[in-house]
XYZ file of C-alpha atoms in Angstrom:
554
model
C -100.947 -1.956 43.186
C -101.695 -4.409 40.185
C -104.139 -6.778 41.418
C -103.038 -10.169 40.102
C -105.211 -13.246 39.933
C -104.193 -16.536 41.688
C -101.135 -17.657 39.821
C -101.820 -20.401 37.201
C -99.667 -23.160 37.559
C -97.685 -22.481 34.179
C -97.671 -18.698 34.635
C -93.967 -17.693 34.431
C -92.863 -16.024 37.714
C -92.235 -12.389 36.962
C -89.379 -10.171 38.148
C -87.654 -6.806 37.998
C -83.999 -6.377 38.328
C -82.580 -3.726 40.525
C -81.135 -0.030 39.652
C -77.663 0.487 38.280
C -77.985 4.249 37.373
C -81.052 5.538 38.840
C -80.847 5.826 42.581
C -78.484 4.114 45.196
C -79.163 0.660 46.262
C -81.810 1.060 48.900
C -79.853 -0.915 51.664
C -76.528 0.003 50.825
C -76.539 3.654 50.335
C -73.362 5.425 49.312
C -71.369 2.256 49.105
C -73.153 1.554 45.656
C -72.026 4.869 44.357
C -68.378 3.923 44.885
C -68.221 0.951 42.537
C -68.842 0.485 38.935
C -72.420 -0.607 38.585
C -72.421 -0.980 34.679
C -70.046 -2.415 32.058
C -69.217 0.967 30.650
C -66.019 0.968 32.415
C -66.605 3.926 34.691
C -68.448 4.925 37.954
C -71.719 6.938 37.385
C -73.381 8.579 40.449
C -77.104 7.921 40.956
C -79.521 10.244 39.026
C -82.282 10.051 41.196
C -82.910 10.492 45.075
C -82.694 7.158 47.028
C -85.688 5.341 48.282
C -85.876 3.418 51.441
C -85.861 -0.433 51.082
C -89.642 -0.567 51.787
C -90.318 2.016 49.274
C -88.520 0.357 46.656
C -90.032 -3.246 47.423
C -93.553 -1.644 47.525
C -93.036 0.013 44.197
C -91.750 -3.494 42.686
C -95.094 -4.976 44.176
C -97.212 -2.104 42.687
C -95.687 -3.404 39.312
C -96.682 -6.868 39.927
C -93.398 -8.461 40.570
C -93.115 -11.606 41.926
C -89.532 -11.463 42.512
C -86.626 -8.975 42.726
C -83.356 -9.641 41.141
C -80.594 -8.199 43.429
C -77.313 -6.705 42.411
C -74.944 -8.066 45.314
C -72.274 -5.564 46.349
C -68.922 -7.453 46.519
C -68.509 -6.152 50.140
C -71.898 -7.585 51.145
C -73.126 -4.062 52.334
C -76.948 -4.062 52.852
C -77.270 -7.897 52.452
C -78.819 -8.552 55.832
C -81.142 -5.580 55.775
C -82.442 -6.409 52.209
C -83.077 -10.110 53.158
C -85.079 -8.840 56.459
C -87.423 -6.630 54.075
C -87.808 -9.322 51.515
C -89.056 -11.636 54.432
C -91.093 -8.767 55.980
C -92.758 -7.613 52.714
C -93.146 -10.979 51.128
C -90.914 -10.724 48.202
C -88.661 -13.578 46.707
C -85.194 -12.801 45.693
C -82.315 -13.823 43.028
C -79.007 -12.804 43.931
C -76.782 -11.436 41.090
C -73.138 -11.385 40.859
C -72.537 -8.639 38.092
C -71.155 -6.025 40.409
C -68.585 -8.414 41.833
C -67.719 -9.623 38.122
C -67.083 -5.970 37.282
C -65.165 -4.671 40.517
C -63.883 -7.973 42.016
C -62.725 -9.480 44.408
C -62.297 -12.544 41.911
C -62.214 -16.130 42.496
C -58.503 -17.153 41.878
C -57.499 -17.583 38.391
C -60.729 -16.088 36.980
C -62.821 -12.904 36.219
C -65.699 -14.305 38.239
C -67.053 -13.393 41.532
C -69.009 -15.843 43.389
C -71.665 -14.892 46.123
C -69.867 -16.026 49.107
C -71.031 -19.213 51.082
C -72.257 -17.373 54.142
C -74.491 -14.910 52.032
C -76.040 -17.731 50.349
C -76.913 -19.673 53.268
C -78.265 -16.605 55.057
C -80.414 -16.074 51.777
C -81.740 -19.508 51.691
C -82.487 -19.630 55.504
C -84.792 -16.633 54.864
C -86.954 -18.684 52.705
C -86.913 -16.108 49.804
C -83.824 -17.250 47.967
C -84.866 -18.425 44.269
C -81.568 -18.504 42.346
C -77.955 -17.179 42.097
C -77.954 -15.188 38.740
C -74.399 -15.408 36.749
C -74.219 -12.236 34.623
C -73.072 -13.162 31.105
C -70.824 -15.818 31.829
C -70.271 -17.034 28.324
C -69.200 -13.469 27.184
C -66.631 -13.443 30.284
C -65.104 -16.558 29.621
C -64.509 -15.696 25.691
C -63.781 -11.814 26.305
C -61.919 -12.315 29.524
C -60.655 -8.678 29.693
C -64.113 -7.042 29.751
C -63.739 -6.131 33.299
C -60.721 -7.339 34.554
C -57.714 -5.662 33.044
C -54.684 -7.210 35.098
C -54.335 -10.329 32.922
C -56.130 -13.043 30.869
C -58.487 -14.611 33.444
C -61.630 -16.371 31.926
C -64.581 -16.601 33.844
C -64.310 -20.541 34.385
C -60.552 -20.841 34.428
C -57.644 -20.688 31.819
C -58.075 -22.636 28.783
C -54.759 -21.616 26.780
C -52.721 -24.659 25.444
C -55.743 -26.897 25.444
C -57.377 -28.518 22.265
C -60.968 -27.485 21.186
C -62.890 -30.461 22.923
C -60.498 -30.267 26.069
C -61.459 -26.740 26.195
C -65.070 -27.407 26.158
C -64.598 -30.140 28.869
C -62.896 -27.937 31.046
C -65.608 -25.170 30.952
C -68.201 -27.842 31.610
C -66.087 -29.318 34.574
C -65.580 -26.128 36.297
C -69.406 -25.096 35.894
C -70.200 -28.609 37.345
C -67.899 -27.937 40.198
C -69.683 -24.721 41.291
C -73.104 -26.129 40.730
C -72.343 -28.942 42.766
C -70.615 -27.058 45.589
C -73.743 -24.813 45.986
C -75.930 -27.957 46.169
C -73.711 -29.491 48.854
C -73.541 -26.372 50.837
C -77.296 -26.128 51.108
C -77.850 -29.884 51.698
C -75.034 -29.885 54.604
C -77.189 -27.188 56.258
C -80.320 -29.044 55.994
C -81.682 -26.840 53.265
C -83.291 -27.755 49.968
C -80.139 -28.282 47.783
C -82.431 -27.050 44.699
C -83.356 -23.708 46.616
C -80.554 -21.755 44.636
C -80.162 -22.905 41.041
C -77.239 -21.260 39.292
C -78.881 -19.251 36.570
C -76.863 -18.713 33.285
C -77.644 -15.369 31.545
C -76.533 -14.791 28.123
C -76.079 -12.061 25.903
C -74.468 -14.282 23.181
C -76.302 -17.600 21.899
C -73.109 -19.815 22.836
C -72.584 -22.172 25.471
C -76.344 -22.587 26.565
C -75.664 -26.456 26.181
C -72.564 -26.648 27.947
C -74.072 -24.725 30.866
C -77.027 -26.734 30.919
C -75.178 -29.966 30.950
C -73.179 -28.717 33.849
C -76.264 -28.230 35.772
C -77.143 -24.381 35.490
C -80.756 -23.008 34.272
C -80.255 -21.228 31.150
C -81.477 -17.527 30.600
C -81.388 -15.984 27.355
C -81.365 -12.433 27.126
C -83.927 -11.023 24.633
C -83.910 -7.774 22.861
C -80.149 -6.509 23.353
C -78.423 -7.107 20.069
C -79.977 -10.513 19.488
C -81.543 -12.426 16.773
C -84.506 -13.575 18.585
C -85.355 -16.806 16.821
C -81.594 -17.860 16.889
C -81.424 -17.022 20.623
C -84.506 -18.520 21.728
C -84.424 -21.916 19.604
C -80.984 -22.289 21.005
C -81.825 -21.972 24.680
C -85.111 -23.810 24.228
C -83.212 -26.824 22.626
C -80.671 -26.623 25.322
C -83.333 -26.603 28.294
C -85.099 -29.524 26.424
C -82.031 -31.553 25.858
C -81.094 -31.230 29.637
C -84.202 -30.747 31.362
C -83.383 -27.644 33.198
C -85.291 -24.604 33.809
C -85.254 -21.777 31.501
C -85.520 -18.072 32.557
C -85.710 -15.142 30.212
C -84.213 -11.540 30.658
C -85.767 -9.041 28.688
C -82.642 -6.700 28.498
C -83.453 -2.978 27.739
C -79.955 -2.135 27.061
C -79.367 -2.033 23.250
C -78.227 -0.559 20.183
C -81.247 2.121 19.050
C -82.083 5.630 20.135
C -85.223 7.495 20.330
C -87.558 10.145 21.675
C -88.200 8.174 24.785
C -87.016 8.293 28.649
C -83.372 7.664 28.446
C -80.810 6.857 31.459
C -77.645 6.865 29.371
C -76.799 6.042 25.761
C -78.016 2.544 24.864
C -80.214 2.514 27.967
C -82.888 2.008 26.975
C -81.719 1.099 23.406
C -85.134 -0.293 22.433
C -88.465 1.553 22.009
C -91.353 1.075 24.328
C -93.281 -0.509 21.416
C -90.573 -3.031 20.922
C -90.250 -3.764 24.831
C -94.256 -4.449 24.605
C -93.707 -7.082 21.862
C -90.564 -8.509 23.388
C -92.369 -9.371 26.860
C -95.080 -11.148 24.928
C -92.883 -12.952 22.840
C -91.044 -14.142 25.833
C -94.059 -14.850 27.863
C -95.305 -17.123 25.062
C -92.121 -19.217 25.289
C -93.331 -20.286 28.569
C -90.165 -19.883 30.692
C -90.118 -20.700 34.422
C -89.244 -16.919 35.319
C -89.123 -13.799 33.172
C -87.718 -10.672 34.312
C -86.518 -7.298 32.953
C -83.272 -5.464 33.186
C -83.469 -3.018 34.738
C -85.969 -1.165 37.008
C -84.036 2.202 36.153
C -86.262 2.485 32.922
C -89.434 1.533 34.333
C -89.433 4.175 37.245
C -88.211 7.699 37.792
C -88.078 8.922 41.186
C -88.808 12.670 41.852
C -90.331 14.700 44.865
C -89.946 11.453 46.958
C -92.229 9.340 44.838
C -91.954 6.818 41.868
C -93.415 7.930 38.442
C -94.012 5.440 35.762
C -91.975 6.152 32.403
C -93.461 4.911 29.111
C -91.641 1.773 29.523
C -93.176 1.352 33.175
C -96.443 1.551 31.600
C -95.688 -1.093 29.147
C -94.553 -3.267 31.852
C -97.740 -2.592 33.976
C -100.192 -3.162 30.909
C -98.197 -6.523 30.364
C -98.766 -7.770 33.693
C -102.162 -6.308 34.401
C -103.854 -7.012 31.163
C -101.672 -9.248 28.981
C -100.799 -11.933 31.253
C -104.179 -12.358 32.844
C -105.875 -12.635 29.327
C -103.555 -14.804 27.718
C -103.079 -18.120 30.129
C -100.432 -20.618 29.029
C -101.344 -24.255 28.636
C -97.794 -25.162 27.671
C -94.347 -25.268 29.098
C -90.987 -24.465 27.567
C -90.007 -28.116 28.177
C -92.803 -29.029 25.442
C -90.767 -27.177 22.661
C -90.860 -29.632 19.845
C -89.056 -29.111 16.517
C -89.812 -29.519 12.855
C -86.095 -28.511 12.119
C -83.317 -29.745 14.575
C -80.090 -28.249 14.177
C -77.254 -30.255 15.705
C -74.013 -28.467 16.434
C -70.890 -28.163 18.628
C -71.107 -24.496 18.441
C -67.534 -24.017 19.907
C -68.503 -20.789 21.711
C -68.191 -18.845 18.402
C -70.687 -16.168 17.772
C -68.863 -14.600 14.967
C -65.562 -13.532 16.548
C -63.604 -16.429 15.207
C -61.170 -16.305 17.920
C -60.778 -16.869 21.928
C -63.072 -19.863 21.755
C -63.712 -20.965 25.233
C -61.321 -18.259 26.194
C -58.454 -20.105 24.647
C -56.123 -17.323 23.079
C -54.084 -20.146 21.392
C -56.425 -21.988 19.490
C -57.256 -21.036 16.247
C -60.954 -21.150 15.152
C -61.337 -23.877 12.809
C -63.560 -22.938 9.806
C -65.991 -25.606 10.663
C -66.865 -23.767 13.816
C -68.515 -21.084 11.542
C -70.743 -23.485 9.605
C -73.480 -22.844 11.990
C -73.787 -19.398 10.651
C -74.577 -20.531 7.260
C -77.085 -22.754 8.530
C -79.096 -19.942 10.376
C -78.714 -17.615 7.222
C -80.512 -20.514 5.245
C -83.073 -21.152 7.968
C -83.880 -17.398 8.193
C -84.560 -16.914 4.499
C -81.362 -14.892 4.345
C -82.149 -12.410 6.979
C -79.512 -13.429 9.777
C -76.374 -12.945 8.273
C -73.956 -15.769 7.255
C -70.997 -14.678 9.562
C -72.200 -14.557 13.019
C -75.014 -15.097 15.126
C -75.413 -11.792 17.117
C -75.002 -7.896 16.051
C -71.673 -7.825 17.564
C -69.994 -8.759 14.111
C -68.956 -6.950 11.370
C -71.667 -4.991 9.574
C -73.448 -3.462 12.249
C -72.942 0.270 13.650
C -75.059 0.905 16.692
C -76.822 4.442 16.648
C -76.291 4.477 20.643
C -72.730 5.612 19.766
C -73.636 9.003 18.212
C -75.888 9.748 21.294
C -72.875 9.247 23.554
C -70.740 11.726 21.622
C -73.500 14.357 21.684
C -74.735 14.160 25.159
C -72.540 14.684 28.467
C -73.108 12.013 31.138
C -74.051 14.815 33.703
C -77.023 15.790 31.330
C -78.856 12.523 32.068
C -81.436 11.235 32.288
C -83.267 12.653 29.229
C -87.044 12.700 29.562
C -87.598 12.570 25.901
C -84.556 11.357 24.394
C -82.310 13.536 22.284
C -84.593 15.637 20.074
C -81.811 16.488 17.636
C -81.350 12.946 16.751
C -83.857 10.583 14.610
C -85.509 7.465 16.305
C -83.798 4.531 14.911
C -84.911 0.969 14.499
C -81.927 -1.128 13.604
C -82.811 -3.989 16.104
C -85.594 -5.956 14.809
C -87.572 -8.757 16.820
C -88.630 -10.657 13.756
C -87.001 -12.973 11.499
C -88.951 -15.778 9.547
C -87.699 -19.254 11.058
C -89.757 -22.372 11.046
C -89.832 -24.036 14.379
C -86.216 -24.635 14.975
C -84.484 -25.935 18.064
C -80.854 -26.186 18.529
C -79.124 -29.373 20.172
C -75.468 -29.884 20.802
C -73.288 -32.919 19.462
C -74.342 -35.182 22.417
C -77.960 -35.100 21.784
C -79.697 -38.424 21.893
C -82.254 -39.835 19.485
C -85.061 -39.622 21.916
C -84.506 -36.110 22.884
C -84.611 -34.985 19.048
C -88.514 -35.485 19.215
C -89.781 -36.015 15.234
C -88.109 -33.189 13.250
C -88.752 -33.480 9.471
C -85.411 -31.832 8.747
C -82.187 -32.528 10.710
C -79.108 -30.310 9.997
C -75.654 -31.153 11.609
C -73.168 -28.694 11.675
C -69.846 -27.345 13.489
C -66.670 -29.029 14.324
C -67.619 -32.496 15.865
C -70.290 -35.077 16.486
C -70.477 -37.809 18.880
C -70.688 -41.360 17.550
C -73.962 -42.227 19.280
C -75.672 -38.854 17.835
C -74.110 -39.846 14.244
C -75.675 -43.137 14.392
C -78.964 -41.679 15.539
C -79.536 -39.267 12.875
C -78.381 -41.949 10.176
C -81.152 -43.860 11.474
C -83.411 -41.164 11.202
C -82.792 -40.513 7.576
C -83.339 -44.180 6.976
C -86.813 -44.071 8.775
C -87.999 -40.978 6.626
C -86.369 -37.760 7.892
C -84.281 -35.592 5.682
C -80.824 -35.214 7.155
C -78.159 -32.638 5.737
C -75.084 -33.212 7.820
C -71.514 -31.816 7.218
C -69.392 -34.416 5.564
C -66.415 -33.553 7.849
C -68.442 -34.819 10.747
C -68.290 -38.692 9.685
C -65.976 -41.232 8.101
C -65.582 -41.747 4.452
C -68.001 -44.676 4.363
C -70.897 -42.331 5.145
C -69.983 -39.411 2.513
C -72.284 -40.848 -0.156
C -75.716 -39.001 -0.165
C -78.652 -41.297 -0.436
C -82.401 -41.343 -0.666
C -84.650 -43.911 0.650
C -87.875 -45.589 -0.423
C -89.770 -43.834 2.418
C -88.700 -40.354 1.435
C -85.801 -40.235 3.973
C -82.695 -38.505 2.540
C -79.092 -38.624 3.906
C -77.120 -35.391 2.133
C -73.121 -35.163 2.970
C -72.729 -31.273 2.656
C -69.634 -29.124 2.122
C -71.435 -26.106 1.905
C -74.858 -25.190 3.682
C -75.568 -22.536 1.182
C -74.963 -24.550 -1.935
C -77.858 -25.335 -4.342
C -78.350 -28.962 -3.597
C -78.757 -27.908 0.283
C -81.320 -25.103 -0.583
C -83.225 -27.065 -2.864
C -83.515 -30.080 -0.194
C -84.271 -27.721 2.700
C -86.739 -25.552 0.832
C -89.860 -27.413 1.666
C -89.468 -27.340 5.368
C -88.256 -23.630 5.543
C -91.781 -22.233 5.787
C -92.603 -18.721 4.605
C -90.574 -15.427 4.743
C -93.430 -13.784 6.583
C -93.540 -16.053 9.592
C -91.562 -17.314 12.549
C -93.105 -20.312 14.156
C -92.475 -21.921 17.587
C -94.263 -25.286 18.708
C -94.850 -26.510 22.176
C -96.721 -29.814 22.026
C -99.952 -29.250 20.258
C -99.480 -25.529 20.784
C -97.969 -23.332 17.800
C -96.877 -19.821 18.164
C -97.054 -17.711 15.046
C -95.144 -14.420 14.835
C -95.222 -11.874 12.133
C -94.268 -8.526 11.613
C -96.571 -5.771 13.147
C -94.514 -3.033 11.495
C -92.398 -2.505 8.587
C -89.173 -2.755 10.392
C -90.059 -5.889 12.265
C -89.345 -4.376 15.404
C -92.914 -5.299 16.755
C -94.735 -8.388 16.518
C -98.122 -9.736 15.997
C -98.576 -13.152 17.791
C -101.042 -15.863 17.311
C -101.621 -19.034 19.168
C -102.915 -22.021 17.425
C -103.831 -25.221 19.175
C -104.364 -28.656 17.492
C -107.763 -30.145 17.986
């Protein structure tokens, strides 16, 4: 077992999510083989012999996990036995809703499964419940037929027929209704109403601010198919603006293939080396919680025992060596921007359709302006037409592996020898300390950015007034001209160095020239937390791995 030092106050709680392919749920047995446990649209039988609940928890503890992310079965099979083992063996638990989202039963009018009240209360009374994880709720609001095929039922309810801002307000209202319901449920039973925060786990870098505004903790997925500085800068900005916790999920599903232990095509879709860099990267963001998805890739169960895979060895080194030797003196809430991006991102990650799950609402061209901003801020390395790899221009190597290897042949101890290892997904993009805020951000929440960029489709009057004042006080402000009245469309330079530039195109020559002194260098990604600055650079030619340095102002 990994021997951990007494936990420093600022060390994230470390967790591991349960299996979806490797073995049956230790407390539900065959019931877990009768449902779809992945988003691939089919049932996979477990690949390894099942452990007992105690064997499984002991294995998690041997890996240094502080908590376990449990996939709740929609029939609640094994729930009571699982909690009994959590209490007996001293392990915290976060309850996840993914299996219910995939299989139902769904909350009326939605594609969402909520953990039932009685199951929440039973878990809370155990003293071991630390959260309710909502799996990719932004994805399931926009792409409502991902799992449920009998109609169009977005995650937080239908928005068809609504305008853009009305659709946004509907999502915030429905999320708020759910967060408040859980708080009241616990309070009415004499339990801590904050004992089970709802955690919004995002694959796409959209709706972080909407969920935070409605009372959820934000949880960006790293690796996956994301652009890391964009994903993290957006989540950090939402957590800072709305004062909420930030969890991080190191998601091993992804686009690449390689000669490594492979459970199924795309799982894992990142190399062990990328995983190691990603864990360190996520840790240095100082989240409240950091967990990996899933345990299937860390452990292989054979001959009635668990064996570490190369990914398990990475996790063990991270917990045993890296974390104790790199104590954190900062928190994610101390994130402070040199460049502040203000945007109503309208849930558009590049699909330009179904904004907030609304099939009748055409995406305004203004909603895509954020993509040009990130292209500018990343020295052209993030594409100008989307904010993740689920956009035109990307072809995932995992698809070729899927066509070559029948599902019955998995797991592959060393991947597919006939196919080359790929590295299409990098961790590195050169971005100079950017945080993203929404259109409601107050002036005091901005910090002291040197450059402010306002994009998107709308901006509140208070935020507009605040950024105008910032320009008059010495900041450089580049704002989309469609966001304010004609009286403010004249660009101005102030005697103290402040600039107000009304922009039509964020990739125009005048915008590039004005922004250039603030963009940093093309070989560095910086993120600052108070007096501490994290500097990332490429550790290999592809940028798949990172070298990180921590600098503290004296």
